Short mmCIF file of C-alpha atoms in Angstrom, two decimals:
data_model
loop_
_atom_site.label_atom_id
_atom_site.label_comp_id
_atom_site.label_asym_id
_atom_site.label_seq_id
_atom_site.Cartn_x
_atom_site.Cartn_y
_atom_site.Cartn_z
CA UNK A 23 -21.63 50.65 -23.49
CA UNK A 24 -23.12 50.11 -20.02
CA UNK A 25 -25.74 47.79 -21.56
CA UNK A 26 -23.00 45.69 -23.15
CA UNK A 27 -21.11 45.54 -19.84
CA UNK A 28 -24.27 44.47 -17.99
CA UNK A 29 -24.96 41.75 -20.58
CA UNK A 30 -21.35 40.52 -20.32
CA UNK A 31 -21.59 40.39 -16.53
CA UNK A 32 -24.91 38.55 -16.71
CA UNK A 33 -23.39 36.04 -19.13
CA UNK A 34 -20.41 35.45 -16.85
CA UNK A 35 -22.72 34.92 -13.88
CA UNK A 36 -24.83 32.48 -15.91
CA UNK A 37 -21.73 30.49 -16.93
CA UNK A 38 -20.49 30.42 -13.34
CA UNK A 39 -23.91 29.26 -12.11
CA UNK A 40 -24.04 26.55 -14.78
CA UNK A 41 -20.57 25.27 -13.83
CA UNK A 42 -21.58 25.25 -10.15
CA UNK A 43 -24.83 23.36 -10.85
CA UNK A 44 -23.02 20.81 -13.04
CA UNK A 45 -20.45 20.24 -10.29
CA UNK A 46 -23.23 19.76 -7.73
CA UNK A 47 -24.95 17.20 -9.97
CA UNK A 48 -21.83 15.14 -10.61
CA UNK A 49 -21.62 11.61 -9.22
CA UNK A 50 -18.56 11.33 -6.99
CA UNK A 51 -16.87 7.98 -7.59
CA UNK A 52 -14.03 6.31 -5.71
CA UNK A 53 -12.45 3.39 -7.60
CA UNK A 54 -10.58 1.33 -5.01
CA UNK A 55 -7.84 -0.82 -6.50
CA UNK A 56 -7.92 -3.99 -4.39
CA UNK A 57 -6.15 -7.30 -3.86
CA UNK A 58 -8.24 -10.37 -4.60
CA UNK A 59 -6.40 -12.40 -1.96
CA UNK A 60 -5.86 -10.75 1.43
CA UNK A 61 -5.64 -13.97 3.45
CA UNK A 62 -2.04 -13.40 4.58
CA UNK A 63 -2.33 -9.65 5.06
CA UNK A 64 -1.83 -7.91 8.42
CA UNK A 65 -3.52 -4.71 7.24
CA UNK A 66 -5.97 -2.93 9.55
CA UNK A 67 -8.97 -3.46 7.28
CA UNK A 68 -11.33 -1.61 9.59
CA UNK A 69 -9.27 1.54 8.96
CA UNK A 70 -9.93 1.11 5.22
CA UNK A 71 -13.62 0.50 5.90
CA UNK A 72 -13.82 3.62 8.09
CA UNK A 73 -12.16 5.69 5.37
CA UNK A 74 -14.74 4.55 2.82
CA UNK A 75 -17.58 4.84 5.32
CA UNK A 76 -16.69 8.48 5.99
CA UNK A 77 -17.16 9.12 2.26
CA UNK A 78 -20.83 8.15 2.84
CA UNK A 79 -21.44 6.26 -0.40
CA UNK A 80 -25.00 5.65 -1.58
CA UNK A 81 -23.91 2.55 -3.47
CA UNK A 82 -21.07 0.02 -3.26
CA UNK A 83 -20.15 -1.88 -6.43
CA UNK A 84 -18.15 -5.07 -6.73
CA UNK A 85 -16.44 -6.90 -9.58
CA UNK A 86 -19.39 -9.24 -9.95
CA UNK A 87 -21.18 -9.96 -13.20
CA UNK A 88 -24.72 -8.51 -13.52
CA UNK A 89 -27.18 -11.38 -13.28
CA UNK A 90 -28.69 -10.92 -16.77
CA UNK A 91 -25.22 -11.17 -18.37
CA UNK A 92 -24.79 -14.85 -17.52
CA UNK A 93 -27.40 -15.84 -20.10
CA UNK A 94 -25.40 -14.01 -22.81
CA UNK A 95 -22.19 -15.93 -22.15
CA UNK A 96 -21.07 -19.17 -23.78
CA UNK A 97 -21.28 -22.24 -21.56
CA UNK A 98 -17.48 -22.54 -21.75
CA UNK A 99 -16.90 -19.08 -20.23
CA UNK A 100 -14.92 -19.46 -16.99
CA UNK A 101 -17.12 -17.05 -15.01
CA UNK A 102 -20.30 -18.84 -16.04
CA UNK A 103 -18.85 -22.30 -15.36
CA UNK A 104 -17.62 -21.18 -11.93
CA UNK A 105 -20.89 -19.70 -10.76
CA UNK A 106 -22.99 -22.49 -12.31
CA UNK A 107 -21.06 -24.95 -10.15
CA UNK A 108 -21.81 -22.86 -7.03
CA UNK A 109 -25.43 -22.34 -8.06
CA UNK A 110 -25.95 -26.06 -8.73
CA UNK A 111 -24.58 -26.78 -5.25
CA UNK A 112 -27.31 -24.70 -3.59
CA UNK A 113 -29.95 -25.89 -6.05
CA UNK A 114 -29.27 -29.49 -5.05
CA UNK A 115 -29.59 -28.65 -1.35
CA UNK A 116 -32.67 -26.49 -1.95
CA UNK A 117 -34.62 -27.96 -4.89
CA UNK A 118 -37.87 -26.07 -4.30
CA UNK A 119 -38.14 -22.54 -5.70
CA UNK A 120 -40.84 -19.83 -5.46
CA UNK A 121 -43.14 -19.45 -8.46
CA UNK A 122 -42.20 -15.78 -8.84
CA UNK A 123 -38.52 -15.47 -7.92
CA UNK A 124 -38.23 -11.70 -8.39
CA UNK A 125 -41.32 -11.00 -6.28
CA UNK A 126 -40.10 -13.29 -3.49
CA UNK A 127 -36.68 -11.63 -3.44
CA UNK A 128 -38.27 -8.17 -3.13
CA UNK A 129 -40.60 -9.42 -0.40
CA UNK A 130 -37.69 -10.84 1.60
CA UNK A 131 -35.66 -7.65 1.10
CA UNK A 132 -38.53 -5.59 2.52
CA UNK A 133 -38.92 -7.92 5.48
CA UNK A 134 -35.22 -7.71 6.37
CA UNK A 135 -35.29 -3.91 6.05
CA UNK A 136 -37.90 -3.87 8.79
CA UNK A 137 -36.16 -6.45 10.98
CA UNK A 138 -32.68 -7.73 10.17
CA UNK A 139 -32.86 -10.85 12.34
CA UNK A 140 -35.38 -12.91 10.40
CA UNK A 141 -32.74 -15.59 9.95
CA UNK A 142 -34.77 -18.03 7.83
CA UNK A 143 -35.83 -15.18 5.56
CA UNK A 144 -32.18 -14.23 5.03
CA UNK A 145 -31.28 -17.86 4.31
CA UNK A 146 -34.03 -18.05 1.69
CA UNK A 147 -32.90 -14.75 0.20
CA UNK A 148 -29.29 -15.96 -0.17
CA UNK A 149 -30.45 -19.14 -1.93
CA UNK A 150 -32.84 -17.27 -4.21
CA UNK A 151 -30.19 -14.73 -5.18
CA UNK A 152 -27.98 -17.64 -6.28
CA UNK A 153 -30.80 -19.31 -8.20
CA UNK A 154 -31.52 -15.95 -9.85
CA UNK A 155 -27.88 -15.68 -11.03
CA UNK A 156 -26.97 -12.85 -8.65
CA UNK A 157 -23.66 -14.10 -7.33
CA UNK A 158 -22.67 -10.84 -5.61
CA UNK A 159 -25.70 -10.72 -3.36
CA UNK A 160 -25.76 -14.46 -2.71
CA UNK A 161 -22.17 -14.07 -1.45
CA UNK A 162 -23.12 -11.00 0.59
CA UNK A 163 -26.06 -12.64 2.36
CA UNK A 164 -24.01 -15.75 3.18
CA UNK A 165 -21.30 -13.45 4.56
CA UNK A 166 -23.86 -11.69 6.78
CA UNK A 167 -25.24 -15.02 8.00
CA UNK A 168 -21.77 -16.37 8.81
CA UNK A 169 -20.34 -13.25 10.43
CA UNK A 170 -23.22 -11.44 12.10
CA UNK A 171 -26.16 -13.82 12.50
CA UNK A 172 -24.89 -17.35 13.05
CA UNK A 173 -23.77 -16.70 16.65
CA UNK A 174 -27.36 -15.98 17.66
CA UNK A 175 -28.97 -18.95 15.86
CA UNK A 176 -31.19 -21.21 17.91
CA UNK A 177 -30.76 -24.98 17.67
CA UNK A 178 -33.42 -25.35 14.99
CA UNK A 179 -32.08 -22.38 13.00
CA UNK A 180 -28.59 -23.87 13.02
CA UNK A 181 -29.97 -27.20 11.78
CA UNK A 182 -31.89 -25.40 9.03
CA UNK A 183 -28.82 -23.40 8.03
CA UNK A 184 -26.67 -26.53 7.83
CA UNK A 185 -29.31 -28.29 5.75
CA UNK A 186 -29.64 -25.34 3.34
CA UNK A 187 -25.96 -24.48 2.95
CA UNK A 188 -23.86 -27.35 4.24
CA UNK A 189 -21.01 -26.66 6.67
CA UNK A 190 -18.61 -23.73 6.55
CA UNK A 191 -15.93 -25.93 5.00
CA UNK A 192 -18.29 -26.80 2.14
CA UNK A 193 -19.14 -23.13 1.58
CA UNK A 194 -15.45 -22.28 1.42
CA UNK A 195 -14.65 -25.17 -0.90
CA UNK A 196 -17.43 -24.34 -3.35
CA UNK A 197 -16.55 -20.61 -3.29
CA UNK A 198 -19.58 -19.02 -1.66
CA UNK A 199 -17.57 -17.94 1.37
CA UNK A 200 -14.08 -16.54 0.73
CA UNK A 201 -12.71 -15.11 3.99
CA UNK A 202 -9.53 -13.79 2.35
CA UNK A 203 -11.26 -11.92 -0.47
CA UNK A 204 -11.53 -8.14 -0.69
CA UNK A 205 -15.27 -8.54 -0.21
CA UNK A 206 -15.02 -10.38 3.11
CA UNK A 207 -12.29 -8.04 4.34
CA UNK A 208 -13.62 -4.68 3.12
CA UNK A 209 -16.73 -4.31 0.97
CA UNK A 210 -19.20 -6.63 2.69
CA UNK A 211 -18.42 -5.22 6.17
CA UNK A 212 -18.64 -1.72 4.66
CA UNK A 213 -22.11 -2.41 3.25
CA UNK A 214 -23.26 -3.94 6.52
CA UNK A 215 -21.92 -1.05 8.62
CA UNK A 216 -23.59 1.44 6.26
CA UNK A 217 -26.86 -0.45 6.88
CA UNK A 218 -27.28 -1.03 3.15
CA UNK A 219 -28.88 -4.21 1.87
CA UNK A 220 -26.91 -5.16 -1.23
CA UNK A 221 -23.82 -4.95 -3.39
CA UNK A 222 -24.20 -3.75 -6.98
CA UNK A 223 -22.74 -5.86 -9.79
CA UNK A 224 -20.75 -4.20 -12.58
CA UNK A 225 -18.30 -6.63 -14.21
CA UNK A 226 -18.21 -7.52 -17.92
CA UNK A 227 -17.08 -10.82 -19.47
CA UNK A 228 -18.22 -10.17 -23.05
CA UNK A 229 -14.66 -9.74 -24.30
CA UNK A 230 -13.04 -12.59 -22.37
CA UNK A 231 -12.55 -14.93 -25.35
CA UNK A 232 -10.74 -12.45 -27.68
CA UNK A 233 -8.79 -11.19 -24.65
CA UNK A 234 -7.63 -14.74 -23.94
CA UNK A 235 -6.66 -15.30 -27.56
CA UNK A 236 -4.62 -12.08 -27.66
CA UNK A 237 -3.00 -12.98 -24.34
CA UNK A 238 -1.97 -16.43 -25.57
CA UNK A 239 -0.43 -15.00 -28.75
CA UNK A 240 1.45 -12.35 -26.75
CA UNK A 241 2.73 -14.89 -24.26
CA UNK A 242 4.10 -17.11 -27.03
CA UNK A 243 5.89 -14.20 -28.70
CA UNK A 244 7.23 -12.93 -25.37
CA UNK A 245 8.75 -16.34 -24.65
CA UNK A 246 10.57 -16.12 -27.99
CA UNK A 247 11.87 -12.68 -26.96
CA UNK A 248 13.12 -14.07 -23.63
CA UNK A 249 14.73 -17.04 -25.37
CA UNK A 250 16.64 -14.80 -27.78
CA UNK A 251 17.72 -12.51 -24.96
CA UNK A 252 19.06 -15.46 -22.96
CA UNK A 253 20.89 -16.82 -26.00
CA UNK A 254 22.62 -13.48 -26.58
CA UNK A 255 22.37 -10.85 -23.86
CA UNK A 256 24.19 -8.34 -26.08
CA UNK A 257 21.54 -8.63 -28.82
CA UNK A 258 18.80 -6.08 -29.47
CA UNK A 259 16.33 -8.48 -27.84
CA UNK A 260 18.61 -8.66 -24.83
CA UNK A 261 18.55 -4.87 -24.57
CA UNK A 262 14.74 -4.92 -24.77
CA UNK A 263 14.41 -7.42 -21.92
CA UNK A 264 16.86 -5.46 -19.74
CA UNK A 265 14.89 -2.26 -20.39
CA UNK A 266 11.60 -3.97 -19.48
CA UNK A 267 13.02 -5.43 -16.26
CA UNK A 268 14.31 -2.01 -15.22
CA UNK A 269 11.07 -0.25 -16.17
CA UNK A 270 8.70 -2.44 -14.18
CA UNK A 271 10.72 -2.72 -10.98
CA UNK A 272 10.01 -1.01 -7.67
CA UNK A 273 13.02 0.58 -6.00
CA UNK A 274 13.85 -0.66 -2.48
CA UNK A 275 12.52 2.50 -0.83
CA UNK A 276 9.37 2.41 -2.97
CA UNK A 277 8.78 -1.25 -2.10
CA UNK A 278 9.17 -0.47 1.60
CA UNK A 279 6.52 2.27 1.42
CA UNK A 280 4.19 0.04 -0.60
CA UNK A 281 4.47 -2.90 1.80
CA UNK A 282 3.72 -0.62 4.75
CA UNK A 283 0.29 0.22 3.27
CA UNK A 284 -0.55 -1.87 0.17
CA UNK A 285 -4.02 -0.36 -0.33
CA UNK A 286 -2.58 3.15 -0.39
CA UNK A 287 0.12 1.86 -2.75
CA UNK A 288 -2.26 0.13 -5.16
CA UNK A 289 -4.11 3.40 -5.67
CA UNK A 290 -1.14 5.55 -6.70
CA UNK A 291 -0.09 6.77 -10.15
CA UNK A 292 3.18 4.84 -9.80
CA UNK A 293 1.44 1.53 -9.15
CA UNK A 294 -0.92 2.11 -12.08
CA UNK A 295 2.01 2.50 -14.46
CA UNK A 296 3.82 -0.55 -13.05
CA UNK A 297 0.71 -2.70 -13.04
CA UNK A 298 0.08 -1.86 -16.69
CA UNK A 299 3.63 -2.99 -17.49
CA UNK A 300 3.24 -6.23 -15.50
CA UNK A 301 -0.05 -7.13 -17.16
CA UNK A 302 1.00 -6.27 -20.68
CA UNK A 303 4.54 -7.66 -20.81
CA UNK A 304 6.01 -4.17 -20.54
CA UNK A 305 3.06 -2.32 -22.06
CA UNK A 306 2.80 0.51 -24.62
CA UNK A 307 6.08 2.02 -23.45
CA UNK A 308 7.88 -0.72 -25.41
CA UNK A 309 5.97 -0.57 -28.68
CA UNK A 310 8.48 -0.89 -31.51
CA UNK A 311 11.33 -2.25 -29.37
CA UNK A 312 13.28 -5.14 -30.91
CA UNK A 313 11.42 -8.42 -30.44
CA UNK A 314 8.60 -6.83 -28.44
CA UNK A 315 5.17 -8.25 -29.44
CA UNK A 316 3.73 -4.83 -30.21
CA UNK A 317 0.71 -5.86 -32.30
CA UNK A 318 -0.54 -8.59 -29.98
CA UNK A 319 -0.10 -6.34 -26.94
CA UNK A 320 -2.23 -3.78 -28.82
CA UNK A 321 -4.85 -6.50 -29.26
CA UNK A 322 -4.74 -7.30 -25.53
CA UNK A 323 -5.13 -3.65 -24.59
CA UNK A 324 -8.01 -3.19 -27.05
CA UNK A 325 -10.00 -6.01 -25.39
CA UNK A 326 -9.04 -4.87 -21.88
CA UNK A 327 -10.18 -1.34 -22.71
CA UNK A 328 -13.54 -2.61 -23.98
CA UNK A 329 -14.09 -4.56 -20.77
CA UNK A 330 -13.27 -1.59 -18.57
CA UNK A 331 -15.45 0.73 -20.66
CA UNK A 332 -18.38 -1.64 -20.23
CA UNK A 333 -17.76 -1.86 -16.48
CA UNK A 334 -17.84 1.94 -16.27
CA UNK A 335 -21.04 2.03 -18.30
CA UNK A 336 -22.65 -0.45 -15.89
CA UNK A 337 -21.72 1.76 -12.94
CA UNK A 338 -23.04 4.98 -14.47
CA UNK A 339 -26.33 3.45 -15.62
CA UNK A 340 -27.08 1.97 -12.19
CA UNK A 341 -25.90 5.03 -10.27
CA UNK A 342 -28.14 7.30 -12.32
CA UNK A 343 -31.08 4.93 -11.94
CA UNK A 344 -30.62 5.05 -8.14
CA UNK A 345 -29.95 8.81 -8.21
CA UNK A 346 -26.72 8.15 -6.31
CA UNK A 347 -24.45 11.04 -5.38
CA UNK A 348 -21.46 9.08 -4.05
CA UNK A 349 -20.27 5.65 -5.16
CA UNK A 350 -17.53 3.25 -4.05
CA UNK A 351 -16.29 0.68 -6.57
CA UNK A 352 -14.16 -2.23 -5.38
CA UNK A 353 -12.13 -3.75 -8.23
CA UNK A 354 -8.94 -5.66 -8.79
CA UNK A 355 -6.05 -3.18 -8.72
CA UNK A 356 -5.34 -3.75 -12.42
CA UNK A 357 -8.63 -2.06 -13.35
CA UNK A 358 -8.31 1.08 -11.24
CA UNK A 359 -6.13 3.22 -13.53
CA UNK A 360 -8.15 2.34 -16.63
CA UNK A 361 -11.52 2.96 -15.02
CA UNK A 362 -10.46 6.25 -13.46
CA UNK A 363 -9.28 7.49 -16.87
CA UNK A 364 -12.49 6.39 -18.61
CA UNK A 365 -14.82 7.87 -16.00
CA UNK A 366 -12.83 11.12 -15.74
CA UNK A 367 -13.90 11.89 -19.33
CA UNK A 368 -17.57 11.80 -18.31
CA UNK A 369 -18.83 15.31 -17.38
CA UNK A 370 -21.38 13.74 -15.03
CA UNK A 371 -18.61 12.19 -12.92
CA UNK A 372 -16.09 13.48 -10.42
CA UNK A 373 -13.31 10.98 -9.70
CA UNK A 374 -11.92 10.96 -6.17
CA UNK A 375 -8.81 8.90 -5.56
CA UNK A 376 -8.85 6.57 -2.56
CA UNK A 377 -5.74 8.26 -1.15
CA UNK A 378 -7.53 11.63 -1.09
CA UNK A 379 -10.17 10.32 1.32
CA UNK A 380 -9.90 11.15 5.01
#
């Protein structure tokens, strides 16, 4: 009997030790739901940066497409067309390229790790990132040059910078410098203050075409629903529209709290539910309601889920390759709920909500 008790105790201790070791080996991930346009915001962004900095992330990810993915996309894809236009802009200003692009990028990275104020090296690195289809890090290096280095340029360095990149107005117009973006306000300063040298890219555009097709079909059917509701507010369709409008509305008190701290608000359970409704014409809650485009909304959600699953896969693969323990992911607020739910199913991951950080 004592032998059995000892074996049972040993087994319990082994299980407890295994659980403890698994918890210690988990990657802690904070998905930060973010606004893409913060240009009119009066938020104290440094407070957000400090909150994330205190988390001490090993890696910071952004909603940028991994460089190798551009070659897999159709020429008509919006993300490829957008970045190709930006890339061509720098290519025209800087026609000469190193024979071995990857080797040159690594060489310049090493040089800047040793001394951050090699300005011409950083300029070359920004251009080469763009030529190498790494939009995230081209943007980051241009941000660093504009915000932290430019004020100490000598006359010749300023002339070189202008020749290589054009003026600030040109950089803004083409899209390489977006002062109102979440990157300029939060993630690029965070990376710089952490003394890290890059942002990691994790977006996915593979499913954009079927997503767009499902969206267009849903939008057409939703307009029919609205039209019928307007024609007869007492109809079943009218009842559906009223229910949707009630479901996806913030109360006055809730709106007041949200407006006081939008980044805290965007990372709540309530916002996740509302955002899902806004993006999906009411969302799964209204499946089967009279006139509601249930099947096409299902199609939309299927493609959206695939995109978010792939984004999560990109994060995990890179985090494991870097042996990261803590990761911050900056994404549009519409992704946060979906990505948290996907990653929470992974035993190698511990999800920490932004609002639980101190």
